[in-house]
PDB file of C-alpha atoms in Angstrom:
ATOM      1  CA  UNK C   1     105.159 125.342  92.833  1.00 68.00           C
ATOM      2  CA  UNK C   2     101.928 123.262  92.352  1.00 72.00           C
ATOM      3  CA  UNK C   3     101.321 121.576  95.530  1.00 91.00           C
ATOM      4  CA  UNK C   4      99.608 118.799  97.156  1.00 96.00           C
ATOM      5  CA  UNK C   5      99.308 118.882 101.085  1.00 96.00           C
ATOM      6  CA  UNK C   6      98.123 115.830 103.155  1.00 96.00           C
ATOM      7  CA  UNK C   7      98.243 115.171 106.965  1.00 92.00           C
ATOM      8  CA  UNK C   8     101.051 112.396 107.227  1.00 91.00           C
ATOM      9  CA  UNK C   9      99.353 110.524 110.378  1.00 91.00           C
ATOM     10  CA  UNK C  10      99.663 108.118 111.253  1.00 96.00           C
ATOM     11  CA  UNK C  11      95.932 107.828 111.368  1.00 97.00           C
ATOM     12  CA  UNK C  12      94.577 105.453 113.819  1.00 98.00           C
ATOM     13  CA  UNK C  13      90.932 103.736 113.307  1.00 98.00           C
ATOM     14  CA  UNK C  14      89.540 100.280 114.873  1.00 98.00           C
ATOM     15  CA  UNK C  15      89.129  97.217 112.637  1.00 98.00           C
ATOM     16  CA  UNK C  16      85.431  98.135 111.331  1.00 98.00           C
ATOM     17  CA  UNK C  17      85.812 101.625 111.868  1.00 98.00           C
ATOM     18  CA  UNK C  18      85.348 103.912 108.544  1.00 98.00           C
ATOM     19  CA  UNK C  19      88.727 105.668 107.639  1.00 98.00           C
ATOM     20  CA  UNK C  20      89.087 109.179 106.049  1.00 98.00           C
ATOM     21  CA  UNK C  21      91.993 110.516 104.146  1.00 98.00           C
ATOM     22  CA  UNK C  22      92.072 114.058 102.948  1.00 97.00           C
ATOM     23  CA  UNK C  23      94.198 115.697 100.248  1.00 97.00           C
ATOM     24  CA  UNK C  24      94.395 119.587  99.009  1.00 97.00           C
ATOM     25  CA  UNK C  25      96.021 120.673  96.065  1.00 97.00           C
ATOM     26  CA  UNK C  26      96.942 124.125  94.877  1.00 95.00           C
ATOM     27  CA  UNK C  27      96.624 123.441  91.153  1.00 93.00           C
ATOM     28  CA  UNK C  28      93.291 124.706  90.278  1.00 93.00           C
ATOM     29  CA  UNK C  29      93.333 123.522  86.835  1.00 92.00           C
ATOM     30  CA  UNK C  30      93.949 120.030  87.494  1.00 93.00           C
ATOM     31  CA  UNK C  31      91.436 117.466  86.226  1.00 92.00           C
ATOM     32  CA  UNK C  32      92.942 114.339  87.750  1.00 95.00           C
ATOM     33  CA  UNK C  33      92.983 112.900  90.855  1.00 97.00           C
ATOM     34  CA  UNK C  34      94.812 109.072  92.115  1.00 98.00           C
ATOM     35  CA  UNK C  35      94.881 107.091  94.984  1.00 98.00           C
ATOM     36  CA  UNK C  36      98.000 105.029  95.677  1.00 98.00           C
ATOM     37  CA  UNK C  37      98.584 102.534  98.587  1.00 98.00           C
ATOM     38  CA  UNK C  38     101.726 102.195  99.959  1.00 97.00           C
ATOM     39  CA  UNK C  39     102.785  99.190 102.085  1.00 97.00           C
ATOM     40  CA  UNK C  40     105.799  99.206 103.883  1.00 95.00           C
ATOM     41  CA  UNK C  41     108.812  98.223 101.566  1.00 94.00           C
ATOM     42  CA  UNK C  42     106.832  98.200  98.915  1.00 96.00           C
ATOM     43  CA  UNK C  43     106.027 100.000  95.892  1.00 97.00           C
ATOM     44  CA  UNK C  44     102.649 102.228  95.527  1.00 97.00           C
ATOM     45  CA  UNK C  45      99.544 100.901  93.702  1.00 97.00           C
ATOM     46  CA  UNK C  46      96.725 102.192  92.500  1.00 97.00           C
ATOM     47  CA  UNK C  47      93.938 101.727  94.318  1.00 97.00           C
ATOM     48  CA  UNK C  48      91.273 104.859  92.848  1.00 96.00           C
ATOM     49  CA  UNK C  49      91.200 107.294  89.974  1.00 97.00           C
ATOM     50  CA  UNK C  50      88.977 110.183  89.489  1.00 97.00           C
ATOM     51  CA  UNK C  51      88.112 113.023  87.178  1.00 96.00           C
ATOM     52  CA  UNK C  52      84.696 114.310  87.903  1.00 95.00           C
ATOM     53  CA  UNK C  53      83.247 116.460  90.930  1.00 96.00           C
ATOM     54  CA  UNK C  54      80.799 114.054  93.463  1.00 96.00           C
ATOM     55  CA  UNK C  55      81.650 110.191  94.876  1.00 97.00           C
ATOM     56  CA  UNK C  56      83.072 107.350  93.103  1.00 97.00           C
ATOM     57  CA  UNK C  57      82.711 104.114  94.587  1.00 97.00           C
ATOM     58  CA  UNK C  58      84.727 100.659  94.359  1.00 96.00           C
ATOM     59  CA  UNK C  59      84.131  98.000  96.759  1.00 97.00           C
ATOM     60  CA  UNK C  60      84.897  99.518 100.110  1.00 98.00           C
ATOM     61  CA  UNK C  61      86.676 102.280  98.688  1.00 98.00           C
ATOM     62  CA  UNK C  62      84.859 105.893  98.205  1.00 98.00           C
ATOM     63  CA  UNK C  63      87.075 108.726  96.202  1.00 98.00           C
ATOM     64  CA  UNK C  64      85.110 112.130  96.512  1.00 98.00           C
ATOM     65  CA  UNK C  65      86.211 114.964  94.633  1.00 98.00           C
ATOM     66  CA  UNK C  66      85.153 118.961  94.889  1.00 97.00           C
ATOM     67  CA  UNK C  67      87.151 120.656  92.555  1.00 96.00           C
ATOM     68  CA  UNK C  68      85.540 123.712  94.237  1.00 96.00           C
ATOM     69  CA  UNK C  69      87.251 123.592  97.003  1.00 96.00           C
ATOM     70  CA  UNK C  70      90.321 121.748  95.226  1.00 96.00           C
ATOM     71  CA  UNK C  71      89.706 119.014  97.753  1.00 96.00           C
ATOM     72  CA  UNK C  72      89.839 114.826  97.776  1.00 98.00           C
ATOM     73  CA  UNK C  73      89.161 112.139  99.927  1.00 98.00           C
ATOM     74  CA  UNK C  74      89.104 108.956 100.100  1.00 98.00           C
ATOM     75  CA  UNK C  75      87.085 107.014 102.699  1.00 98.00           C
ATOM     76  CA  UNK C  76      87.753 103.206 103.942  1.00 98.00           C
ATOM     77  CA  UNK C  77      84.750 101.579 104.874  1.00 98.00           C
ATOM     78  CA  UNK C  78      84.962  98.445 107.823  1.00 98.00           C
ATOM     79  CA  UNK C  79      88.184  99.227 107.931  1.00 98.00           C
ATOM     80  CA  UNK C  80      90.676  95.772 107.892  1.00 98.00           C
ATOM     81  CA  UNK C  81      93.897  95.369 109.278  1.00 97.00           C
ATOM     82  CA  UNK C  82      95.847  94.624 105.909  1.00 97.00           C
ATOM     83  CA  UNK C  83      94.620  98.318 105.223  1.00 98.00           C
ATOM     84  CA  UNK C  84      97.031  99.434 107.349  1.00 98.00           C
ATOM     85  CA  UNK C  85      99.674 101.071 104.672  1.00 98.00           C
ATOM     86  CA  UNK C  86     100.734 104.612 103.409  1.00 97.00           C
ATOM     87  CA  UNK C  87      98.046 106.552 101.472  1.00 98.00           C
ATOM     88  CA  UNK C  88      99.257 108.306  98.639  1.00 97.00           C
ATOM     89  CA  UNK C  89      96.941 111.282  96.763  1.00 98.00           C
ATOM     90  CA  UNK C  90      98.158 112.288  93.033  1.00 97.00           C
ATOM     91  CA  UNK C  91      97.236 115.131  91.223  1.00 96.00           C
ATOM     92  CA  UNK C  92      98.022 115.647  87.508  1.00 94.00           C
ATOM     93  CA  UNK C  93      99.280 119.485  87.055  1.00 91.00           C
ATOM     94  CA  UNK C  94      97.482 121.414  84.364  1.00 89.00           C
ATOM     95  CA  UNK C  95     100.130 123.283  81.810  1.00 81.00           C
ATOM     96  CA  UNK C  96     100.666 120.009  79.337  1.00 74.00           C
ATOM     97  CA  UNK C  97     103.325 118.539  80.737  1.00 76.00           C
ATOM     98  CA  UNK C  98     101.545 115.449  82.058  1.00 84.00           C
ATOM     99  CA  UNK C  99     103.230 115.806  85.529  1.00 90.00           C
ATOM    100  CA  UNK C 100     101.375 114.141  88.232  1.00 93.00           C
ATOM    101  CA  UNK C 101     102.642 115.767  91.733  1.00 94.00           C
ATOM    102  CA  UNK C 102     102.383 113.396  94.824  1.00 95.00           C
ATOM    103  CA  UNK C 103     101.696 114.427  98.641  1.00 96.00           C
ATOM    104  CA  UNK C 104     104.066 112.689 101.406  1.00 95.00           C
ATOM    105  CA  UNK C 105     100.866 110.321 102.009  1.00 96.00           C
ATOM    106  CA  UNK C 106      99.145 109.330 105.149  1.00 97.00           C
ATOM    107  CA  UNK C 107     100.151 106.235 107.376  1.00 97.00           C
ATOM    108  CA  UNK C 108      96.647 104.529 108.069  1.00 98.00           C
ATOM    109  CA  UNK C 109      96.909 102.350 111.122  1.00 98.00           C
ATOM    110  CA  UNK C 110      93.933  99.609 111.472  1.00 98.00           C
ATOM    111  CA  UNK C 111      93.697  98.246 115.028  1.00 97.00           C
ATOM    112  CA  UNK C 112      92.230  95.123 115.183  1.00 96.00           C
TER     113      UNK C 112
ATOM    114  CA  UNK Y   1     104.720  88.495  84.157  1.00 69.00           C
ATOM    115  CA  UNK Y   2     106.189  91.375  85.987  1.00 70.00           C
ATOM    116  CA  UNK Y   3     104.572  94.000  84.668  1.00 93.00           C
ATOM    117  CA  UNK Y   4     107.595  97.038  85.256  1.00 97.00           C
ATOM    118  CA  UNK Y   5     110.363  95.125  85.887  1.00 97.00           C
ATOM    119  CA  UNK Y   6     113.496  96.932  87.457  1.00 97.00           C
ATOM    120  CA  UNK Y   7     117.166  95.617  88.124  1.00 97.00           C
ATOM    121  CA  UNK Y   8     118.504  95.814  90.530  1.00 97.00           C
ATOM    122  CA  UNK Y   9     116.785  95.574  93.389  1.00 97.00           C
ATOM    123  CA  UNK Y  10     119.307  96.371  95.937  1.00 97.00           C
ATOM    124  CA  UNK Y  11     122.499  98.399  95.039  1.00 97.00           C
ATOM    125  CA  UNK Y  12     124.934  99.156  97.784  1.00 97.00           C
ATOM    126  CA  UNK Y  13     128.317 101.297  96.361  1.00 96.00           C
ATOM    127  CA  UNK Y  14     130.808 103.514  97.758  1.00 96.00           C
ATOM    128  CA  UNK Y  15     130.815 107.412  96.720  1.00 96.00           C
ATOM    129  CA  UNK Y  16     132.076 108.503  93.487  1.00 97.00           C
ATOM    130  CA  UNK Y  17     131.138 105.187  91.909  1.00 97.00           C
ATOM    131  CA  UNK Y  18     128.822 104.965  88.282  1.00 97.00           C
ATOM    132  CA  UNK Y  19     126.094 103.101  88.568  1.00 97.00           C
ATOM    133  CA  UNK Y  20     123.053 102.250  86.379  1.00 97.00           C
ATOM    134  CA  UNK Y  21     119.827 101.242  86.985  1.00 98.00           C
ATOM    135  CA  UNK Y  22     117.206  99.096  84.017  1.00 98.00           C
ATOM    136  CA  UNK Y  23     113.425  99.369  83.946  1.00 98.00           C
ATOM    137  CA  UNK Y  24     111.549  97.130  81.391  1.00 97.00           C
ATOM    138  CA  UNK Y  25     107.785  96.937  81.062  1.00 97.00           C
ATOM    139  CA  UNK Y  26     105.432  95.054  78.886  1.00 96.00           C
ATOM    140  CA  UNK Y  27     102.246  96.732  79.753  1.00 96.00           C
ATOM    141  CA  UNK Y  28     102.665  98.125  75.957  1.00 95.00           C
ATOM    142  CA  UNK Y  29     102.213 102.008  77.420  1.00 96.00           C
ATOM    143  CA  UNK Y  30     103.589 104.598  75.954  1.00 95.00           C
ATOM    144  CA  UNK Y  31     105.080 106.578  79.076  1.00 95.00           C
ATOM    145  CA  UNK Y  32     107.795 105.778  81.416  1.00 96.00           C
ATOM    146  CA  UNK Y  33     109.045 107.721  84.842  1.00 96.00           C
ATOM    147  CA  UNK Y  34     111.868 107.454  87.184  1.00 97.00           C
ATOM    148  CA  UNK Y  35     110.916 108.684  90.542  1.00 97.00           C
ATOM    149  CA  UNK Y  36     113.039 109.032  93.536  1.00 96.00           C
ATOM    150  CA  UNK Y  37     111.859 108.395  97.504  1.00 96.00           C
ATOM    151  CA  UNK Y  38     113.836 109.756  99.908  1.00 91.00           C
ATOM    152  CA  UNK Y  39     113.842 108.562 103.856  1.00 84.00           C
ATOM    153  CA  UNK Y  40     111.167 111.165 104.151  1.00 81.00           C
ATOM    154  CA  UNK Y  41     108.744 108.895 101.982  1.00 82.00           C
ATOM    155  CA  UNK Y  42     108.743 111.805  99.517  1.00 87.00           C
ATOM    156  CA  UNK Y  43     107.900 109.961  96.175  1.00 93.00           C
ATOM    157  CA  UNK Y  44     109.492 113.133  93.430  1.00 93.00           C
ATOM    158  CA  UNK Y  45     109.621 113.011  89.666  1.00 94.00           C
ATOM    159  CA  UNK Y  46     112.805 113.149  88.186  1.00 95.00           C
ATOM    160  CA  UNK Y  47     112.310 112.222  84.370  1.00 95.00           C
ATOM    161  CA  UNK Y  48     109.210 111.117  82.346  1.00 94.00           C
ATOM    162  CA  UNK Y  49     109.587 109.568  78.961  1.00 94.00           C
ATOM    163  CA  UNK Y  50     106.587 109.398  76.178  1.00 92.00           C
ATOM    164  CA  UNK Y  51     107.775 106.978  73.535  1.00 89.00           C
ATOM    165  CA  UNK Y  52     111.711 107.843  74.000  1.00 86.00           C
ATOM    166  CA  UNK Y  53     111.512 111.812  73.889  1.00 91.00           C
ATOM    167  CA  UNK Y  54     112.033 112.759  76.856  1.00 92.00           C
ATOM    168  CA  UNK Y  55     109.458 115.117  78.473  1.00 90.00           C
ATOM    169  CA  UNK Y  56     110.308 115.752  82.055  1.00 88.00           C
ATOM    170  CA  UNK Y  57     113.152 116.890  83.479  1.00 88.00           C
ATOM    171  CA  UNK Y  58     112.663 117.887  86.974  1.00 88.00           C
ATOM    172  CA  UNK Y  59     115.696 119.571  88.732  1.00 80.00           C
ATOM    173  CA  UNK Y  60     118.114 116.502  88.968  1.00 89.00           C
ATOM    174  CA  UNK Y  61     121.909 117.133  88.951  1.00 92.00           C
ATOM    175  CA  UNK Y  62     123.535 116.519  85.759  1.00 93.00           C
ATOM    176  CA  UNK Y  63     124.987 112.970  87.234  1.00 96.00           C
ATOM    177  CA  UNK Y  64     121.676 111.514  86.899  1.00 96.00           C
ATOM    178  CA  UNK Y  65     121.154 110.642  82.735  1.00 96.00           C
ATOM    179  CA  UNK Y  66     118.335 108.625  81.342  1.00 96.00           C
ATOM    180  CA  UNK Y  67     118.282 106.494  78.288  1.00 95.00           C
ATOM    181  CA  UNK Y  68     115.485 105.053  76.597  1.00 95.00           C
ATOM    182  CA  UNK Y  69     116.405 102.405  73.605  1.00 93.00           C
ATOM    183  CA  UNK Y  70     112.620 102.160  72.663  1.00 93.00           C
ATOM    184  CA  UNK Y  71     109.143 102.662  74.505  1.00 92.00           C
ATOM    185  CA  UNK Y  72     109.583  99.493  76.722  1.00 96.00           C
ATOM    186  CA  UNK Y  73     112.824 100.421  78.483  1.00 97.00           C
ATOM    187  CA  UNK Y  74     114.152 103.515  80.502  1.00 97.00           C
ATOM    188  CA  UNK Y  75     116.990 103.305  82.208  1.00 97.00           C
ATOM    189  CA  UNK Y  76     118.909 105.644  84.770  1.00 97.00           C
ATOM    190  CA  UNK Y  77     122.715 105.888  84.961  1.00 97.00           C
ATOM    191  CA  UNK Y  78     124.063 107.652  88.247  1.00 97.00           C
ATOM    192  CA  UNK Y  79     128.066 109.261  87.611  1.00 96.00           C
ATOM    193  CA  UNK Y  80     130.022 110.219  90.567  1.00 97.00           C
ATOM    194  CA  UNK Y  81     127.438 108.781  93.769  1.00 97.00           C
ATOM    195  CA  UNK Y  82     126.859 110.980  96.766  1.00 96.00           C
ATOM    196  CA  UNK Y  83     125.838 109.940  99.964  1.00 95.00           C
ATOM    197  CA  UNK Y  84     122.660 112.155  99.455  1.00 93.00           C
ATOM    198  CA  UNK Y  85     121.795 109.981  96.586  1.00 95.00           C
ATOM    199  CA  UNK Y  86     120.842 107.221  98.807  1.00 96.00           C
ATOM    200  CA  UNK Y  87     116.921 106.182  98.459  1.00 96.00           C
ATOM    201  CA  UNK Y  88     114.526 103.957  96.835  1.00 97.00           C
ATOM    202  CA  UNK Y  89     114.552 104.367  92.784  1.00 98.00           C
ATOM    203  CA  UNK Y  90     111.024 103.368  91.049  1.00 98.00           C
ATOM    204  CA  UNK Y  91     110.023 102.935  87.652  1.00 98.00           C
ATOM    205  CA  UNK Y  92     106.662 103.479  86.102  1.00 97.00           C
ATOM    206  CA  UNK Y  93     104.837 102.965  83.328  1.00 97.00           C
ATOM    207  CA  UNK Y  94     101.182 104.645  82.040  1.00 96.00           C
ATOM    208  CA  UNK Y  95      99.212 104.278  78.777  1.00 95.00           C
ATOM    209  CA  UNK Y  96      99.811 108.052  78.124  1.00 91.00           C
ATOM    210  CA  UNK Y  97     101.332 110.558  79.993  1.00 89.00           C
ATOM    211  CA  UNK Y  98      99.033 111.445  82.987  1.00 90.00           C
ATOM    212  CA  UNK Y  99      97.379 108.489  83.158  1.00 93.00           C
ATOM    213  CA  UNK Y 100      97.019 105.947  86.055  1.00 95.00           C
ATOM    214  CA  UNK Y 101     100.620 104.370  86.512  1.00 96.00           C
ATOM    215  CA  UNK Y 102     102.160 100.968  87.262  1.00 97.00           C
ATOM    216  CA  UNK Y 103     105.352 101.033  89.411  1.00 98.00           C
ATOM    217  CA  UNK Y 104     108.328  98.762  89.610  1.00 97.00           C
ATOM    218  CA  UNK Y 105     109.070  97.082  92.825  1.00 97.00           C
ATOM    219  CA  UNK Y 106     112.291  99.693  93.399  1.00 97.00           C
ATOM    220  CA  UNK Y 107     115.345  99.986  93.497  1.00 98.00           C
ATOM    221  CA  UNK Y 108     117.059 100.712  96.921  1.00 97.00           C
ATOM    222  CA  UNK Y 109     120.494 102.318  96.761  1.00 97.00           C
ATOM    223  CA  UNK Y 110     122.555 102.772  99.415  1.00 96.00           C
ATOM    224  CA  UNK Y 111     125.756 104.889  98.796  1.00 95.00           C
ATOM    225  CA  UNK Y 112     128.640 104.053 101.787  1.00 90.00           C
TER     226      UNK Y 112
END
């Protein structure tokens, strides 16, 4: 069972504050990573993709990836209140299929 | 300009009804997936669709049966309800299998 393990929070950072989510995965072979936000009621979007090993960067956004240590984060920086949401990490399986597995997500909590 | 459309968006029915559920998108991709989140938050495949041939089949009772017409439609008929069936239903759309996805706004069914 290919899996992908995240802490499910909630996380709790002050407006401003930098916020780190972390993901492992038990696929070693996977090549692709997502990150999906979540709002309450509402259906998941995609906020970051990424394929290689080191930092990718959008706006306040960081994905890093270390395929090493079949880890992924993504970091908030100056954190906003409309952040607050459900973090989802997504991991394409390896094997053909084209399956991407999901973790349960973390509840981020910005206080302002 | 929805881009994954689904209808409903609420379906409340008693046990043992058939139901059915229609995703449309007009991103022009060539995959479609059903996914089903539970009160946990779990967000699980069920089925995955690349161009109408059907691709995954994740361990869903035999009740649930997918249908896709052409390449911009899957839909998901439901025989014989349970109350366990009860969750949010999305739809999603990518330009190929494992690729970022789009997701419908959900359905929410509610068995009684």
């Amino acid at each position: 069972q290919k899996e992908v393990e995240q802490n499910s929070g909630p996380l709790s950072v002050p407006e401003g504050a930098i916020a780190s989510l972390n993901c492992t995965y038990s696929d070693r072979g996977s090549q692709s990573f997502f990150w999906y936000r979540q709002y309450s009621g509402k259906s998941p979007e995609l906020i970051m993709s990424i394929y290689s090993n080191g930092d990718k960067e959008d706006g306040r956004f960081t994905a890093q990836l270390n395929k090493a240590s079949q880890y992924v984060s993504l970091l908030i920086r100056d954190s906003q209140p409309s952040d607050s949401a459900t973090y989802l990490c997504a991991v394409l399986n390896s094997g053909g299929y084209q399956k991407v597995t999901f973790g349960i997500g973390t509840k981020l909590q910005v206080i302002p | 300009d929805t881009a994954v459309s689904q209808t409903p968006k609420y379906l409340v029915t008693q046990m043992g009804n058939d139901k059915s559920i229609k995703c449309e998108q007009n991103l022009g991709h060539d995959t479609m997936y059903w996914y089903k989140q539970d009160s946990k938050k779990f967000l699980k495949i069920m089925f995955s669709y690349n161009n109408k041939e059907l691709i995954i089949n994740e361990t869903v009772p035999n009740r649930f049966s997918p249908k896709s017409p052409d390449k911009a439609h899957l839909n998901l008929h439901i025989n014989s309800l349970e109350l366990g069936d009860s969750a949010v239903y999305f739809c999603a759309s990518s330009l190929r299998g494992g690729q970022p996805q789009h997701f419908g706004d959900g359905t929410r069914l509610s068995i009684l």
